[in-house]
């Protein structure tokens, strides 16, 4: 028996909650389902899917609010990868991320999936994934998608 069905949420420190919300709602269409400001902290819940969300948290003065661009040098949690709902959704989101200045639009072919890297306004690295083979067979080193 499998104990879990997926990843429920990821809590992310941000230097500016409103900017974080605007980026993820504009680029990905996430829905804000909760938002609260209490002394010393602001946070929200952005729905990604039926049972998954992002939980951005703004605590003034926190160094952890800024991301690092160096892959696998970012600390315990390195990056966030989001699965596109379809090829069309992948391309629409890719265009929105380019307009937002969050990516150059280059897509890597990794065999079983394609990946588009982006940086959010806090500098956190993110990856938009289009799964092309759900069995994940044939994963290989990244190469430019033709």
XYZ file of C-alpha atoms in Angstrom:
146
model
C 0.000 0.000 0.000
C 1.341 3.410 -0.996
C 1.327 5.757 1.999
C 1.020 9.086 0.159
C -0.538 10.289 -3.089
C 1.577 13.343 -3.801
C 3.239 16.456 -2.497
C 0.759 18.589 -0.540
C 2.535 21.939 -0.235
C 5.838 23.738 -0.168
C 6.400 26.655 2.211
C 8.560 29.351 0.626
C 10.097 32.388 2.308
C 9.630 35.615 0.354
C 10.789 39.186 0.800
C 7.504 40.556 -0.576
C 4.295 38.532 -0.284
C 2.300 40.704 -2.702
C 5.011 40.477 -5.379
C 5.223 36.680 -4.885
C 1.448 36.310 -5.235
C 1.322 38.534 -8.332
C 4.102 36.551 -10.060
C 2.631 33.099 -9.425
C -0.972 34.078 -10.156
C -0.026 35.947 -13.359
C 2.479 33.407 -14.715
C 0.808 30.161 -13.631
C -2.797 31.064 -12.880
C -2.608 29.838 -9.280
C -5.610 30.697 -7.124
C -5.143 32.529 -3.800
C -7.294 30.579 -1.317
C -6.005 32.120 1.915
C -4.149 35.265 2.911
C -3.372 36.587 6.377
C -1.293 39.270 8.041
C -0.463 38.863 11.727
C 2.153 40.688 13.830
C 5.599 39.765 12.493
C 4.385 37.654 9.552
C 2.277 37.655 6.383
C 1.437 34.466 4.527
C -0.895 32.989 1.931
C -1.929 29.733 0.305
C -1.890 29.492 -3.502
C -3.655 26.475 -4.992
C -1.581 24.653 -7.619
C -3.887 21.652 -8.054
C -6.688 19.821 -6.281
C -4.472 18.770 -3.382
C -1.307 20.830 -3.732
C -0.328 24.417 -3.054
C 2.416 26.922 -2.372
C 2.570 28.560 1.056
C 4.559 31.807 0.735
C 5.611 33.423 4.024
C 6.996 36.931 4.512
C 8.836 37.615 7.768
C 10.633 40.973 7.748
C 14.438 40.810 7.938
C 14.815 37.121 6.971
C 17.872 36.341 4.815
C 16.178 33.165 3.584
C 13.754 35.289 1.543
C 16.339 35.595 -1.263
C 17.121 32.713 -3.606
C 20.514 31.684 -4.959
C 21.013 30.991 -8.655
C 23.768 28.355 -8.219
C 22.218 24.923 -8.827
C 22.618 22.457 -5.959
C 24.245 25.169 -3.827
C 20.930 26.585 -2.602
C 20.568 24.734 0.657
C 18.306 21.972 1.809
C 15.583 22.630 -0.795
C 17.236 23.395 -4.125
C 14.401 24.266 -6.510
C 10.698 23.976 -7.182
C 9.460 21.992 -10.199
C 5.890 22.390 -11.434
C 4.159 20.035 -13.889
C 2.366 21.628 -16.834
C -1.200 20.434 -17.409
C -0.613 19.997 -21.161
C 1.687 20.933 -24.012
C -0.481 23.957 -24.728
C -0.377 25.051 -21.068
C 3.414 24.581 -21.084
C 3.806 26.888 -24.110
C 1.371 29.520 -22.768
C 3.151 29.599 -19.412
C 6.530 29.696 -21.165
C 5.419 32.824 -23.064
C 4.139 34.484 -19.861
C 7.437 33.748 -18.078
C 9.406 35.237 -20.984
C 7.264 38.408 -20.879
C 7.810 38.589 -17.104
C 11.593 38.446 -17.657
C 11.787 35.257 -15.583
C 13.391 33.088 -18.300
C 15.059 33.267 -21.686
C 12.580 30.622 -22.875
C 15.117 27.864 -23.600
C 13.642 24.395 -23.149
C 15.715 21.330 -22.264
C 14.762 17.906 -23.598
C 15.492 15.275 -20.943
C 13.883 12.360 -22.793
C 10.854 11.588 -20.645
C 10.167 15.265 -20.003
C 10.965 18.775 -21.170
C 12.075 21.459 -18.712
C 11.961 25.246 -18.723
C 13.951 26.997 -15.995
C 12.788 30.295 -14.506
C 13.629 32.584 -11.581
C 10.901 34.110 -9.448
C 11.109 37.704 -8.125
C 12.951 36.523 -4.978
C 15.568 34.734 -7.097
C 14.253 31.236 -6.337
C 14.933 28.872 -9.199
C 11.937 27.067 -10.608
C 11.341 24.511 -13.302
C 8.264 24.059 -15.455
C 8.038 20.428 -16.573
C 6.146 18.912 -19.493
C 5.988 15.136 -19.085
C 6.168 13.422 -22.477
C 6.535 9.844 -21.161
C 4.787 9.178 -17.851
C 6.758 5.941 -17.370
C 9.856 8.199 -17.154
C 11.835 5.798 -19.350
C 14.644 7.227 -21.375
C 15.615 10.088 -19.082
C 18.905 11.519 -20.300
C 21.144 14.513 -19.757
C 19.574 17.818 -20.796
C 19.930 18.903 -24.396
C 18.273 21.803 -26.191
C 14.778 20.947 -27.419
C 14.530 21.128 -31.173
